Amino acid sequence: MEKLIIQGGNRLKGRVRVSSAKNAVLPIIAATMLGTTPSTLLEIPNLEDVGTICKVIESLGVKVTFKKEKDEIIFDASELTAIEAPEDLVRRMRASFLVMGPLLARKGEAKISLPGGCAIGARPIDLHLKAFEALGAKIEITEDYVHATTPNGLQGSQIYLDFPSVGATENVMMAACMAEGKTIIENVAEEPEIVDLATYLNSMGANIRGAGTNVIRIEGVKELKGAVHTVIPDRIEAGTYLIAAAMAGGDVYVENALSEHLKPVVAKLKEAGVTVEEDIDGIRVVSDGKLKAVDIKTLPYPGFPTDMQAQFMALTTIAHGTSTVTETVFENRFMHVAELRKMGAHIDIDNRKAIVEGVNGLHGAEVNATDLRAGAALVCGALSAEGETKVGRLHHIDRGYDDFVGKLQRLGANIVRIDE
């Protein structure tokens, strides 16, 4: 079994470049299915999830060509040959469900297994299905799969999402851009990844306005063509390196980080006593490792991102004073608490709130990643801890961080990946 071996205590110094956003690239890869001519996506990160979504759309008839030396992938969806995605791939990754919107738009039918992914909460797909029904789809649900058909084609409609779900917003956008007539979607997610998907779809010939606000308006078009697109930088990866440098101490410049996508994280780092400098090319963080307690509460964008909650909780474990961490987005996102406790953290859980009493320092331990961001949090903790930490279940981390070990090593971290 592969593990990370981390010797804590090294200050981090230097520059690290953020890869393209996992949470943007996955829906955009699904959206390539809408094009009748090939699309080229540039600067694609080398992630396990990217490989999985590529296999899913290949199974539906998309020709996928990797140009590894250029980090480019070419997608030719001119002939979609299937409407059912393989169960094993869909169960491996929740984002696989995003092929339903494109399949309904192109083929008028889709059969998808109920999705899997990180075990951080229920994340129900009912919002997706209600929206598809509003567009004219007929939905059949069994214990194992969802089967949707469009007997009269997709018809533009007015849709209100009960919660601003990122996945539902993306799925409905992709379906609606080829529906007949106008669709208005209210209470949508406003994340930068939504804006990036809309930018790509519009470059294919879609007519989408309002992405980045809470109302999106779409005029349906008959056909979309392929396009060339560079995906936005990963704000969660950027935030993870900011936290790592703040905890371990040091001076790190995070290249390609967009500060406007990270406002709540930057604000909370400053509140914790970290020096943060923002410019057009990235974000610099300078820290002596002495941190003050802060309170955070996760919210849909532009609030504090749930995907940064675990990493920021790791930071509060060594901050002076008492911090509270409130999770409002997912109901099961404190699984990292038990692992941080093994490293000496003092954390009490009260329903969806964690009360964290800062300690003078964490110590090395044997821990396991319980989900993607929990794994990143444990690495951040280990970099600041005294002694050796072993982090297992690395497949979670591999899902969302490109060259994580290499990037940290280049900043001076004492971290290696071994096969025990």
XYZ file of C-alpha atoms in Angstrom:
420
model
C 0.000 0.000 0.000
C 1.328 3.424 -0.947
C 1.879 5.997 1.777
C 3.289 9.479 2.199
C 6.126 9.746 4.711
C 6.428 13.312 6.007
C 9.060 14.644 8.400
C 7.566 17.820 9.855
C 9.310 21.019 10.798
C 10.721 22.275 7.478
C 9.858 25.848 6.533
C 8.381 26.134 3.045
C 9.980 28.579 0.643
C 9.759 29.254 -3.080
C 7.164 29.247 -5.839
C 4.487 26.697 -6.695
C 2.208 26.770 -9.736
C -1.450 25.835 -9.429
C -2.889 23.417 -12.012
C -6.232 23.774 -13.780
C -9.290 23.304 -11.572
C -10.524 19.745 -11.015
C -14.027 21.031 -10.315
C -14.055 22.946 -13.618
C -12.370 20.413 -15.892
C -14.744 17.510 -15.087
C -18.004 19.216 -16.215
C -16.217 20.724 -19.216
C -15.036 17.256 -20.291
C -18.652 16.070 -19.982
C -19.730 19.084 -22.067
C -17.431 18.066 -24.943
C -20.133 15.441 -25.691
C -22.353 18.263 -26.993
C -20.036 19.160 -29.887
C -20.499 17.698 -33.373
C -16.853 18.590 -34.152
C -13.742 17.992 -31.967
C -12.855 20.092 -28.909
C -9.347 20.644 -27.536
C -8.856 21.313 -23.816
C -5.499 22.792 -22.768
C -3.407 22.541 -19.563
C -5.333 19.532 -18.252
C -4.113 18.331 -14.814
C -2.931 14.746 -14.368
C -5.650 13.581 -11.970
C -7.324 10.239 -11.318
C -10.751 11.870 -11.714
C -9.817 13.213 -15.164
C -8.909 9.688 -16.247
C -12.212 8.367 -14.893
C -14.463 10.916 -16.646
C -12.535 10.345 -19.900
C -13.232 6.592 -19.626
C -16.926 7.320 -18.983
C -17.368 9.428 -22.124
C -15.210 7.029 -24.185
C -17.697 4.290 -23.265
C -20.427 6.484 -24.807
C -18.592 6.811 -28.115
C -16.368 9.878 -27.662
C -12.858 9.509 -29.132
C -10.359 10.810 -26.556
C -6.787 11.596 -27.628
C -4.194 12.521 -24.991
C -1.261 14.753 -26.007
C 0.742 14.195 -22.829
C 3.718 16.364 -23.749
C 1.389 19.365 -24.043
C -1.173 18.517 -21.308
C -3.813 18.655 -24.059
C -6.756 16.349 -24.680
C -8.777 16.236 -27.912
C -12.391 15.062 -27.691
C -14.316 13.952 -30.776
C -17.989 13.427 -29.931
C -19.248 13.507 -33.520
C -20.707 10.017 -33.028
C -22.200 9.171 -29.645
C -22.872 5.438 -29.774
C -24.371 4.663 -26.337
C -26.710 6.163 -23.764
C -25.656 4.082 -20.730
C -22.471 4.785 -18.742
C -20.649 1.798 -17.143
C -21.725 1.209 -13.558
C -18.200 0.690 -12.135
C -16.970 4.064 -13.442
C -20.028 6.035 -12.334
C -19.908 4.543 -8.847
C -16.227 5.495 -8.604
C -16.857 9.198 -9.171
C -19.915 11.332 -8.559
C -19.105 13.791 -11.368
C -19.859 10.982 -13.848
C -23.531 11.871 -13.367
C -22.798 15.064 -15.347
C -23.034 13.068 -18.591
C -26.819 12.908 -18.181
C -27.430 16.493 -19.352
C -25.318 16.151 -22.522
C -26.836 12.711 -23.300
C -30.387 14.057 -23.043
C -29.457 17.011 -25.274
C -27.700 14.912 -27.944
C -29.476 11.533 -27.791
C -32.767 12.231 -26.015
C -32.109 9.394 -23.553
C -29.710 8.529 -20.732
C -29.299 5.637 -18.309
C -26.888 6.295 -15.456
C -26.040 4.260 -12.337
C -26.550 6.068 -9.050
C -23.283 7.942 -8.463
C -20.451 7.446 -5.983
C -17.433 9.592 -5.014
C -16.221 10.876 -1.645
C -18.328 9.810 1.353
C -18.860 13.363 2.635
C -22.647 13.365 2.671
C -25.779 12.380 0.805
C -25.444 14.944 -2.019
C -28.784 13.849 -3.521
C -29.410 14.006 -7.262
C -33.079 14.938 -6.869
C -32.321 18.568 -7.850
C -30.892 17.352 -11.169
C -33.897 15.128 -11.847
C -36.554 17.732 -10.968
C -34.869 20.182 -13.337
C -34.698 17.595 -16.153
C -38.406 16.885 -15.628
C -39.103 20.612 -15.941
C -37.333 20.459 -19.332
C -39.676 17.664 -20.444
C -37.755 14.530 -19.468
C -39.520 11.405 -18.188
C -37.579 9.896 -15.267
C -37.591 6.285 -14.069
C -35.592 5.480 -10.914
C -34.726 1.991 -9.643
C -32.446 0.939 -6.780
C -29.467 0.946 -9.135
C -29.933 3.483 -11.905
C -31.779 6.495 -13.325
C -33.314 6.195 -16.815
C -34.398 9.441 -18.496
C -36.095 9.893 -21.866
C -37.386 12.955 -23.742
C -40.428 11.769 -25.743
C -41.062 15.289 -27.100
C -37.491 16.569 -26.970
C -36.169 19.023 -24.360
C -38.328 22.137 -23.976
C -37.165 25.414 -22.445
C -38.648 26.098 -19.026
C -38.456 28.194 -15.853
C -36.586 26.255 -13.153
C -35.957 27.089 -9.501
C -33.293 25.057 -7.674
C -34.169 24.417 -4.014
C -30.447 24.683 -3.201
C -27.712 26.320 -5.327
C -26.157 22.942 -6.207
C -23.064 23.166 -8.405
C -23.655 19.789 -10.076
C -27.340 20.440 -10.760
C -26.573 23.891 -12.182
C -23.959 22.394 -14.532
C -26.083 19.434 -15.626
C -29.147 21.579 -16.376
C -27.081 24.219 -18.212
C -25.689 21.546 -20.532
C -29.122 20.080 -21.257
C -30.881 23.439 -21.645
C -28.423 24.920 -24.132
C -29.895 22.569 -26.776
C -33.522 22.662 -25.549
C -36.156 24.289 -27.716
C -36.840 27.862 -26.600
C -35.732 29.808 -23.517
C -34.746 28.409 -20.116
C -34.413 30.504 -16.966
C -32.724 28.795 -13.995
C -33.035 30.581 -10.642
C -31.136 30.118 -7.369
C -28.201 28.624 -9.282
C -24.649 28.093 -8.023
C -22.368 31.093 -8.643
C -18.966 29.359 -8.438
C -16.131 30.333 -10.839
C -16.358 26.789 -12.224
C -19.935 27.536 -13.396
C -18.674 30.643 -15.210
C -15.896 28.597 -16.855
C -18.366 25.974 -18.100
C -20.617 28.707 -19.523
C -17.612 30.322 -21.236
C -16.741 27.002 -22.883
C -20.351 26.291 -23.920
C -20.721 29.788 -25.389
C -17.516 29.281 -27.384
C -19.203 26.147 -28.824
C -22.151 28.274 -29.960
C -24.457 28.198 -26.919
C -26.348 31.296 -25.806
C -25.942 31.504 -22.016
C -26.138 34.692 -19.965
C -25.906 35.306 -16.225
C -23.351 32.657 -15.183
C -21.752 33.862 -11.945
C -25.053 35.402 -10.752
C -28.001 33.585 -9.175
C -30.087 33.565 -12.381
C -28.930 31.985 -15.663
C -30.795 32.581 -18.941
C -30.318 30.219 -21.872
C -31.639 30.437 -25.424
C -31.606 26.945 -26.905
C -29.667 26.318 -30.134
C -29.933 23.437 -32.623
C -26.263 22.423 -32.652
C -22.969 23.018 -30.869
C -19.507 22.753 -32.417
C -16.242 21.856 -30.701
C -13.986 24.605 -29.318
C -10.513 25.181 -27.858
C -10.520 26.051 -24.162
C -8.075 26.566 -21.271
C -9.592 25.686 -17.891
C -9.358 28.147 -14.961
C -6.801 27.606 -12.144
C -7.760 25.442 -9.171
C -8.721 27.725 -6.263
C -8.852 24.787 -3.826
C -5.341 23.606 -4.726
C -4.152 27.211 -4.355
C -5.826 27.495 -0.958
C -4.214 24.235 0.169
C -0.693 25.578 -0.527
C -1.554 28.828 1.267
C -2.618 26.805 4.345
C 0.473 24.552 4.157
C 2.796 27.576 4.132
C 0.836 29.296 6.909
C 1.094 26.220 9.152
C 4.679 25.160 8.428
C 5.911 28.744 8.321
C 7.793 30.198 5.403
C 7.489 32.390 2.349
C 5.614 30.887 -0.613
C 4.345 32.469 -3.826
C 1.418 30.549 -5.335
C 1.530 31.209 -9.089
C -1.632 31.177 -11.195
C -3.831 31.638 -8.085
C -6.734 34.030 -8.713
C -7.277 36.035 -5.527
C -10.816 37.042 -6.552
C -11.750 33.325 -6.362
C -10.280 33.018 -2.840
C -11.535 36.096 -0.994
C -12.945 34.327 2.110
C -9.849 32.105 2.461
C -7.479 35.069 2.131
C -9.556 37.092 4.619
C -9.448 34.294 7.211
C -5.702 33.764 6.743
C -5.118 37.467 7.431
C -7.383 37.211 10.488
C -5.202 34.313 11.685
C -2.144 36.569 11.572
C -0.673 35.449 8.245
C 0.788 38.022 5.823
C -0.914 37.662 2.425
C 0.042 39.701 -0.659
C -2.081 39.491 -3.823
C -1.117 40.484 -7.342
C -2.238 39.770 -10.897
C -0.091 36.613 -11.232
C -0.676 34.929 -7.886
C -0.703 35.123 -4.084
C 2.249 35.286 -1.671
C 1.942 34.070 1.905
C 4.507 34.790 4.637
C 4.129 33.131 8.017
C 6.154 32.489 11.160
C 3.805 29.603 12.042
C 2.347 31.557 14.996
C -1.378 31.678 14.316
C -4.463 33.173 15.977
C -7.799 31.392 16.418
C -10.494 32.161 13.822
C -14.090 31.086 13.251
C -15.207 29.816 9.843
C -18.570 28.785 8.432
C -18.866 27.084 5.058
C -21.395 28.487 2.597
C -22.106 28.314 -1.134
C -19.892 30.619 -3.210
C -18.943 33.411 -2.619
C -18.900 32.209 1.006
C -16.143 30.130 2.592
C -15.705 26.994 0.431
C -16.604 23.635 1.946
C -13.648 22.188 -0.007
C -11.289 24.305 2.170
C -12.926 23.425 5.496
C -10.712 20.431 6.370
C -7.463 22.259 5.520
C -8.499 25.315 7.530
C -9.502 23.137 10.477
C -5.976 21.702 10.414
C -4.671 25.275 10.685
C -6.898 26.057 13.683
C -5.503 23.044 15.584
C -2.224 24.959 16.134
C -3.721 28.466 16.395
C -3.621 30.245 19.770
C -7.092 30.182 21.348
C -10.449 28.550 20.547
C -11.763 28.363 16.972
C -15.112 27.148 15.673
C -15.613 25.464 12.310
C -19.246 25.223 11.138
C -20.101 23.044 8.130
C -23.404 23.955 6.454
C -22.970 22.389 2.994
C -22.339 18.654 3.649
C -23.592 16.785 6.699
C -20.732 14.282 6.974
C -17.628 16.362 6.435
C -15.828 15.993 9.766
C -14.271 12.568 9.152
C -10.799 14.135 9.280
C -11.346 15.052 12.948
C -10.505 11.545 14.225
C -7.287 11.536 12.169
C -6.229 15.027 13.346
C -6.822 13.894 16.948
C -4.250 11.126 16.405
C -1.754 13.945 15.764
C -2.612 15.653 19.073
C -5.404 18.004 17.984
C -8.079 18.983 20.545
C -11.405 19.005 18.670
C -14.951 18.527 19.959
C -17.905 18.003 17.617
C -21.349 19.435 18.308
C -23.625 18.441 15.417
C -22.311 20.477 12.457
C -19.930 22.597 14.523
C -16.373 21.701 15.550
C -14.816 23.491 18.537
C -11.039 23.491 18.195
C -8.720 24.299 21.135
C -5.352 25.231 19.681
C -2.337 23.231 20.885
C 1.336 24.237 20.892
C 2.046 21.835 18.050
C 0.943 18.607 16.389
C 3.027 15.419 16.526
C 3.643 12.756 13.899
C 1.268 9.793 13.689
C -0.045 7.125 11.331
C -3.200 8.488 9.684
C -5.446 7.847 6.674
C -7.105 10.151 4.162
C -10.874 9.705 4.562
C -11.719 11.840 1.523
C -9.920 14.127 -0.927
C -9.733 17.350 1.126
C -9.249 15.462 4.411
C -6.111 13.969 2.855
C -4.825 17.445 1.992
C -5.581 18.621 5.547
C -3.552 15.761 7.030
C -0.588 16.630 4.803
C -0.796 20.288 5.892
C -0.861 19.161 9.528
C 2.054 16.767 9.021
C 4.233 19.481 7.459
C 3.973 21.512 10.671
C 4.100 18.560 13.095
C 7.023 17.354 15.165
C 8.349 13.999 13.989
C 7.223 11.592 11.256
C 3.705 11.228 9.887
C 2.537 8.433 7.592
C -0.525 9.204 5.458
C -2.358 6.286 3.837
C -5.269 5.806 1.406
C -3.638 8.100 -1.115
C -6.167 7.347 -3.877
C -8.310 10.090 -2.333
C -5.525 12.673 -2.711
C -4.704 11.468 -6.242
C -8.256 12.331 -7.293
C -7.670 16.057 -6.930
C -4.003 17.092 -6.655
C -1.614 17.034 -9.606
C 2.024 16.268 -8.597
C 1.256 17.062 -4.938
C 4.440 15.468 -3.590
C 6.700 17.014 -6.263
C 5.310 20.498 -5.735
C 5.740 20.292 -1.949
C 9.272 18.871 -2.297
C 10.248 21.839 -4.471
C 9.086 24.140 -1.648
C 11.454 22.340 0.754
C 9.046 19.881 2.383
C 10.510 16.583 3.589
C 7.897 14.351 1.946
C 8.246 11.118 -0.037
C 5.819 8.580 -1.461
C 6.646 4.938 -0.758
C 5.065 1.561 -1.430
C 5.018 -0.368 1.833
